Amino acid sequence: GQQLNQSPQSMFIQEGEDVSMNCTSSSIFNTWLWYKQDPGEGPVLLIALYKAGELTSNGRLTAQFGITRKDSFLNISASIPSDVGIYFCAAPKTSYDKVIFGPGTSLSVIP
Amino acid sequence: NAGVTQTPKFRVLKTGQSMTLLCAQDMNHEYMYWYRQDPGMGLRLIHYSVGEGTTAKGEVPDGYNVSRLKKQNFLLGLESAAPSQTSVYFCASTISNQPQHFGDGTRLSIL
């Protein structure tokens, strides 16, 4: 079935470094979503992408909708300790009645 | 601005016991969802509802039942808890064609 793959699985970086992570699939999607989950909390939407090739920013975060519609990328610039958490990509299968999630990328920031 | 509220936040059960998890949203959302989150597996959809009085199976529905008697509430039931159901459970809600809003989760341990 459809599934999303995320890499890397986990990252340990120094505060101030830039971060890149990606999400890939063998299926085509028309929407890509990026969520962040802080420890002990539920996922919170960071960025939503609706068009192939689209590049969208939210503060220090920038996400791109891959041109093939089979992948998406998330970059975080100048990381800070509060960036720690798990980052999930997600995509609606057909409509929002069913959304599939990637396994997540765990980010740790070393002060 | 409560958003999506899940109760209880923590619970320990013995194998074979039953319990109900409650999800309440105050955003007048039509769609509601129950997910489970296990290490390395992201979020997997258990059941969902596209409106009051309607429910549908997700990816991993076995061992769970749900009810949506009121638009604002979505209940997840475990009739006979098993150790394999130890997990963190998340509820989410949305309106059509919009990203989901998540609660903070219920941490459930089955001994």
CSV table of N, CA and C in Angstrom, one decimal, chain B residues 1-110:
chain,number,residue,atom,x,y,z
B,1,ASN,N,-9.8,28.6,24.1
B,1,ASN,CA,-9.4,27.9,22.9
B,1,ASN,C,-8.9,26.5,23.3
B,2,ALA,N,-9.8,25.6,23.7
B,2,ALA,CA,-9.4,24.3,24.1
B,2,ALA,C,-8.9,23.5,22.9
B,3,GLY,N,-9.5,23.6,21.7
B,3,GLY,CA,-9.1,22.8,20.6
B,3,GLY,C,-9.6,21.4,20.7
B,4,VAL,N,-8.6,20.4,20.7
B,4,VAL,CA,-8.9,19.0,20.8
B,4,VAL,C,-8.4,18.6,22.2
B,5,THR,N,-9.4,18.0,23.0
B,5,THR,CA,-9.0,17.6,24.4
B,5,THR,C,-9.2,16.1,24.5
B,6,GLN,N,-8.2,15.4,25.0
B,6,GLN,CA,-8.3,14.0,25.2
B,6,GLN,C,-8.3,13.7,26.7
B,7,THR,N,-9.1,12.8,27.1
B,7,THR,CA,-9.1,12.3,28.5
B,7,THR,C,-9.3,10.8,28.5
B,8,PRO,N,-8.6,10.0,29.4
B,8,PRO,CA,-7.6,10.6,30.3
B,8,PRO,C,-6.3,10.8,29.6
B,9,LYS,N,-5.3,11.4,30.3
B,9,LYS,CA,-4.0,11.6,29.7
B,9,LYS,C,-3.1,10.3,29.9
B,10,PHE,N,-3.3,9.6,31.0
B,10,PHE,CA,-2.6,8.4,31.3
B,10,PHE,C,-3.5,7.3,31.8
B,11,ARG,N,-3.2,6.1,31.5
B,11,ARG,CA,-4.0,5.0,32.1
B,11,ARG,C,-3.2,3.7,32.0
B,12,VAL,N,-3.3,2.9,33.1
B,12,VAL,CA,-2.7,1.6,33.1
B,12,VAL,C,-3.9,0.6,33.3
B,13,LEU,N,-3.9,-0.4,32.4
B,13,LEU,CA,-5.0,-1.4,32.5
B,13,LEU,C,-4.3,-2.8,32.6
B,14,LYS,N,-5.1,-3.7,33.1
B,14,LYS,CA,-4.8,-5.1,33.1
B,14,LYS,C,-5.3,-5.8,31.9
B,15,THR,N,-4.6,-6.8,31.4
B,15,THR,CA,-5.1,-7.5,30.2
B,15,THR,C,-6.6,-8.0,30.5
B,16,GLY,N,-7.4,-7.8,29.4
B,16,GLY,CA,-8.8,-8.2,29.6
B,16,GLY,C,-9.8,-7.1,30.0
B,17,GLN,N,-9.2,-6.0,30.6
B,17,GLN,CA,-10.1,-5.0,31.1
B,17,GLN,C,-10.6,-4.1,29.9
B,18,SER,N,-11.6,-3.4,30.1
B,18,SER,CA,-12.2,-2.5,29.1
B,18,SER,C,-12.0,-1.1,29.5
B,19,MET,N,-12.0,-0.2,28.5
B,19,MET,CA,-12.0,1.2,28.9
B,19,MET,C,-12.4,2.0,27.6
B,20,THR,N,-12.8,3.3,27.9
B,20,THR,CA,-13.1,4.2,26.8
B,20,THR,C,-12.3,5.4,26.9
B,21,LEU,N,-11.7,5.8,25.7
B,21,LEU,CA,-11.0,7.1,25.6
B,21,LEU,C,-11.9,8.1,25.0
B,22,LEU,N,-11.9,9.3,25.6
B,22,LEU,CA,-12.8,10.4,25.1
B,22,LEU,C,-12.0,11.5,24.4
B,23,CYS,N,-12.5,11.9,23.2
B,23,CYS,CA,-12.0,13.0,22.5
B,23,CYS,C,-13.1,14.0,22.3
B,24,ALA,N,-12.8,15.3,22.7
B,24,ALA,CA,-13.7,16.4,22.5
B,24,ALA,C,-13.1,17.5,21.8
B,25,GLN,N,-13.8,18.1,20.8
B,25,GLN,CA,-13.3,19.2,20.1
B,25,GLN,C,-14.4,20.3,20.1
B,26,ASP,N,-13.9,21.6,20.2
B,26,ASP,CA,-14.8,22.7,20.3
B,26,ASP,C,-14.7,23.6,19.0
B,27,MET,N,-14.3,23.0,17.9
B,27,MET,CA,-14.1,23.8,16.7
B,27,MET,C,-15.2,23.5,15.6
B,28,ASN,N,-16.2,22.8,16.0
B,28,ASN,CA,-17.3,22.4,15.1
B,28,ASN,C,-16.8,21.7,13.9
B,29,HIS,N,-15.8,20.9,14.1
B,29,HIS,CA,-15.2,20.1,13.0
B,29,HIS,C,-16.1,18.9,12.6
B,30,GLU,N,-16.2,18.6,11.3
B,30,GLU,CA,-17.0,17.4,10.9
B,30,GLU,C,-16.2,16.1,11.1
B,31,TYR,N,-14.9,16.2,10.7
B,31,TYR,CA,-14.1,15.0,10.7
B,31,TYR,C,-13.3,14.8,12.0
B,32,MET,N,-13.4,13.6,12.5
B,32,MET,CA,-12.6,13.2,13.7
B,32,MET,C,-11.9,11.9,13.5
B,33,TYR,N,-10.7,11.7,14.1
B,33,TYR,CA,-9.9,10.6,13.9
B,33,TYR,C,-9.3,10.0,15.2
B,34,TRP,N,-9.0,8.8,15.2
B,34,TRP,CA,-8.2,8.2,16.3
B,34,TRP,C,-7.0,7.5,15.6
B,35,TYR,N,-5.8,7.8,16.2
B,35,TYR,CA,-4.5,7.2,15.7
B,35,TYR,C,-3.9,6.5,16.9
B,36,ARG,N,-3.0,5.6,16.6
B,36,ARG,CA,-2.1,5.1,17.6
B,36,ARG,C,-0.7,5.4,17.2
B,37,GLN,N,0.2,5.7,18.1
B,37,GLN,CA,1.6,6.0,17.8
B,37,GLN,C,2.5,5.0,18.5
B,38,ASP,N,3.3,4.3,17.7
B,38,ASP,CA,4.3,3.4,18.3
B,38,ASP,C,5.6,3.7,17.8
B,39,PRO,N,6.7,3.4,18.6
B,39,PRO,CA,8.0,3.8,18.2
B,39,PRO,C,8.4,3.4,16.8
B,40,GLY,N,8.9,4.3,16.0
B,40,GLY,CA,9.4,4.0,14.7
B,40,GLY,C,8.3,3.7,13.6
B,41,MET,N,7.1,3.9,14.0
B,41,MET,CA,6.0,3.6,13.1
B,41,MET,C,5.1,4.8,12.8
B,42,GLY,N,5.4,5.9,13.3
B,42,GLY,CA,4.6,7.1,13.0
B,42,GLY,C,3.2,6.9,13.6
B,43,LEU,N,2.2,7.5,12.9
B,43,LEU,CA,0.8,7.5,13.4
B,43,LEU,C,0.1,6.6,12.4
B,44,ARG,N,-0.7,5.7,13.0
B,44,ARG,CA,-1.5,4.8,12.2
B,44,ARG,C,-3.0,5.0,12.6
B,45,LEU,N,-3.8,5.1,11.5
B,45,LEU,CA,-5.2,5.4,11.7
B,45,LEU,C,-6.0,4.2,12.2
B,46,ILE,N,-6.7,4.3,13.3
B,46,ILE,CA,-7.5,3.2,13.8
B,46,ILE,C,-8.9,3.3,13.2
B,47,HIS,N,-9.6,4.4,13.6
B,47,HIS,CA,-11.0,4.6,13.0
B,47,HIS,C,-11.1,6.1,12.8
B,48,TYR,N,-12.1,6.5,12.0
B,48,TYR,CA,-12.4,7.9,11.8
B,48,TYR,C,-13.9,8.1,11.5
B,49,SER,N,-14.2,9.3,11.6
B,49,SER,CA,-15.6,9.7,11.4
B,49,SER,C,-15.8,11.0,10.5
B,50,VAL,N,-16.6,10.9,9.6
B,50,VAL,CA,-16.8,12.1,8.7
B,50,VAL,C,-18.0,12.9,9.1
B,51,GLY,N,-18.7,12.5,10.2
B,51,GLY,CA,-19.8,13.3,10.7
B,51,GLY,C,-20.5,12.6,11.8
B,52,GLU,N,-21.4,13.3,12.5
B,52,GLU,CA,-22.1,12.7,13.6
B,52,GLU,C,-22.9,11.5,13.2
B,53,GLY,N,-22.8,10.4,13.9
B,53,GLY,CA,-23.5,9.2,13.7
B,53,GLY,C,-22.8,8.3,12.6
B,54,THR,N,-21.7,8.7,12.1
B,54,THR,CA,-21.0,7.9,11.1
B,54,THR,C,-19.5,7.5,11.6
B,55,THR,N,-19.1,6.3,11.3
B,55,THR,CA,-17.7,5.9,11.6
B,55,THR,C,-17.2,5.0,10.5
B,56,ALA,N,-15.9,4.9,10.4
B,56,ALA,CA,-15.3,4.0,9.4
B,56,ALA,C,-14.0,3.5,9.9
B,57,LYS,N,-13.6,2.4,9.3
B,57,LYS,CA,-12.3,1.7,9.8
B,57,LYS,C,-11.2,2.4,9.1
B,58,GLY,N,-10.1,2.4,9.9
B,58,GLY,CA,-8.8,2.9,9.3
B,58,GLY,C,-7.9,1.8,9.0
B,59,GLU,N,-6.6,2.0,9.2
B,59,GLU,CA,-5.6,1.0,8.9
B,59,GLU,C,-5.5,-0.1,9.9
B,60,VAL,N,-5.7,0.2,11.2
B,60,VAL,CA,-5.5,-0.8,12.2
B,60,VAL,C,-6.7,-0.9,13.2
B,61,PRO,N,-7.9,-1.3,12.7
B,61,PRO,CA,-9.1,-1.2,13.5
B,61,PRO,C,-9.4,-2.3,14.5
B,62,ASP,N,-8.7,-3.5,14.3
B,62,ASP,CA,-9.0,-4.6,15.1
B,62,ASP,C,-8.8,-4.4,16.6
B,63,GLY,N,-9.8,-4.8,17.4
B,63,GLY,CA,-9.6,-4.7,18.8
B,63,GLY,C,-10.2,-3.4,19.4
B,64,TYR,N,-10.7,-2.5,18.5
B,64,TYR,CA,-11.2,-1.2,18.9
B,64,TYR,C,-12.6,-1.0,18.3
B,65,ASN,N,-13.4,-0.2,19.1
B,65,ASN,CA,-14.7,0.3,18.5
B,65,ASN,C,-14.8,1.8,18.8
B,66,VAL,N,-15.6,2.4,18.0
B,66,VAL,CA,-15.7,3.9,18.2
B,66,VAL,C,-17.2,4.3,18.1
B,67,SER,N,-17.5,5.4,18.6
B,67,SER,CA,-18.9,6.0,18.5
B,67,SER,C,-18.8,7.5,18.3
B,68,ARG,N,-19.7,8.1,17.5
B,68,ARG,CA,-19.8,9.5,17.3
B,68,ARG,C,-21.2,9.9,17.5
B,69,LEU,N,-21.7,9.9,18.7
B,69,LEU,CA,-23.1,10.2,19.0
B,69,LEU,C,-23.3,11.7,19.0
B,70,LYS,N,-22.3,12.5,19.3
B,70,LYS,CA,-22.4,13.9,19.2
B,70,LYS,C,-21.3,14.4,18.3
B,71,LYS,N,-21.5,15.5,17.6
B,71,LYS,CA,-20.5,16.0,16.7
B,71,LYS,C,-19.2,16.3,17.3
B,72,GLN,N,-19.3,16.8,18.6
B,72,GLN,CA,-18.1,17.3,19.2
B,72,GLN,C,-17.3,16.2,19.9
B,73,ASN,N,-17.8,15.0,20.0
B,73,ASN,CA,-17.2,13.9,20.7
B,73,ASN,C,-16.9,12.7,19.9
B,74,PHE,N,-15.8,12.1,20.1
B,74,PHE,CA,-15.5,10.8,19.4
B,74,PHE,C,-14.8,9.9,20.4
B,75,LEU,N,-15.5,8.8,20.7
B,75,LEU,CA,-15.1,7.9,21.7
B,75,LEU,C,-14.4,6.6,21.1
B,76,LEU,N,-13.3,6.2,21.7
B,76,LEU,CA,-12.5,5.0,21.3
B,76,LEU,C,-12.6,4.0,22.4
B,77,GLY,N,-13.1,2.8,22.1
B,77,GLY,CA,-13.3,1.8,23.1
B,77,GLY,C,-12.4,0.6,22.9
B,78,LEU,N,-11.9,0.1,24.0
B,78,LEU,CA,-11.2,-1.2,24.0
B,78,LEU,C,-12.0,-2.2,24.9
B,79,GLU,N,-12.6,-3.2,24.2
B,79,GLU,CA,-13.5,-4.1,24.9
B,79,GLU,C,-12.7,-5.0,25.8
B,80,SER,N,-11.6,-5.5,25.4
B,80,SER,CA,-10.8,-6.5,26.1
B,80,SER,C,-9.3,-6.2,25.8
B,81,ALA,N,-8.7,-5.4,26.7
B,81,ALA,CA,-7.4,-4.8,26.4
B,81,ALA,C,-6.4,-5.9,26.3
B,82,ALA,N,-5.4,-5.8,25.4
B,82,ALA,CA,-4.3,-6.7,25.2
B,82,ALA,C,-3.0,-5.9,25.3
B,83,PRO,N,-1.9,-6.6,25.7
B,83,PRO,CA,-0.6,-5.9,25.8
B,83,PRO,C,-0.2,-5.2,24.5
B,84,SER,N,-0.6,-5.8,23.3
B,84,SER,CA,-0.3,-5.2,22.0
B,84,SER,C,-0.9,-3.8,21.8
B,85,GLN,N,-1.9,-3.5,22.7
B,85,GLN,CA,-2.6,-2.2,22.5
B,85,GLN,C,-1.9,-1.1,23.4
B,86,THR,N,-0.8,-1.5,24.1
B,86,THR,CA,0.0,-0.5,24.7
B,86,THR,C,0.5,0.5,23.7
B,87,SER,N,0.2,1.8,23.9
B,87,SER,CA,0.6,2.7,22.9
B,87,SER,C,0.2,4.1,23.3
B,88,VAL,N,0.5,5.1,22.5
B,88,VAL,CA,0.0,6.5,22.7
B,88,VAL,C,-1.0,6.7,21.7
B,89,TYR,N,-2.2,7.1,22.2
B,89,TYR,CA,-3.4,7.3,21.3
B,89,TYR,C,-3.6,8.8,21.1
B,90,PHE,N,-3.8,9.2,19.8
B,90,PHE,CA,-4.0,10.6,19.5
B,90,PHE,C,-5.3,10.7,18.8
B,91,CYS,N,-6.1,11.8,19.1
B,91,CYS,CA,-7.3,12.1,18.5
B,91,CYS,C,-7.0,13.4,17.6
B,92,ALA,N,-7.7,13.5,16.5
B,92,ALA,CA,-7.5,14.7,15.7
B,92,ALA,C,-8.9,15.0,15.1
B,93,SER,N,-9.0,16.3,14.6
B,93,SER,CA,-10.2,16.7,14.0
B,93,SER,C,-9.9,17.7,12.9
B,94,THR,N,-10.8,17.9,12.0
B,94,THR,CA,-10.7,18.9,10.9
B,94,THR,C,-12.0,19.1,10.2
B,95,ILE,N,-12.0,20.1,9.4
B,95,ILE,CA,-13.1,20.3,8.4
B,95,ILE,C,-12.6,19.8,7.1
B,96,SER,N,-13.4,19.7,6.1
B,96,SER,CA,-13.1,19.1,4.8
B,96,SER,C,-11.9,19.9,4.2
B,97,ASN,N,-10.9,19.1,3.6
B,97,ASN,CA,-9.8,19.7,2.9
B,97,ASN,C,-8.9,20.6,3.7
B,98,GLN,N,-8.8,20.4,5.0
B,98,GLN,CA,-7.9,21.1,5.8
B,98,GLN,C,-7.1,20.2,6.6
B,99,PRO,N,-5.9,20.6,7.0
B,99,PRO,CA,-5.0,19.7,7.8
B,99,PRO,C,-5.7,19.5,9.2
B,100,GLN,N,-5.3,18.4,9.8
B,100,GLN,CA,-5.9,18.0,11.1
B,100,GLN,C,-5.2,18.7,12.3
B,101,HIS,N,-6.1,18.9,13.3
B,101,HIS,CA,-5.6,19.4,14.6
B,101,HIS,C,-5.6,18.2,15.6
B,102,PHE,N,-4.5,18.1,16.3
B,102,PHE,CA,-4.3,17.0,17.2
B,102,PHE,C,-4.5,17.3,18.7
B,103,GLY,N,-4.9,16.4,19.5
B,103,GLY,CA,-4.9,16.5,20.9
B,103,GLY,C,-3.5,16.1,21.4
B,104,ASP,N,-3.3,16.2,22.7
B,104,ASP,CA,-2.0,15.9,23.3
B,104,ASP,C,-1.8,14.4,23.7
B,105,GLY,N,-2.7,13.6,23.4
B,105,GLY,CA,-2.5,12.2,23.5
B,105,GLY,C,-2.9,11.5,24.8
B,106,THR,N,-3.2,10.2,24.7
B,106,THR,CA,-3.5,9.4,25.9
B,106,THR,C,-2.4,8.3,25.9
B,107,ARG,N,-1.7,8.2,27.0
B,107,ARG,CA,-0.6,7.2,27.1
B,107,ARG,C,-1.3,6.0,27.9
B,108,LEU,N,-1.4,4.9,27.2
B,108,LEU,CA,-2.1,3.7,27.7
B,108,LEU,C,-1.1,2.5,27.8
B,109,SER,N,-1.0,1.9,29.0
B,109,SER,CA,-0.2,0.7,29.2
B,109,SER,C,-1.1,-0.4,29.6
B,110,ILE,N,-0.9,-1.6,28.9
B,110,ILE,CA,-1.7,-2.8,29.2
B,110,ILE,C,-0.7,-3.8,29.8
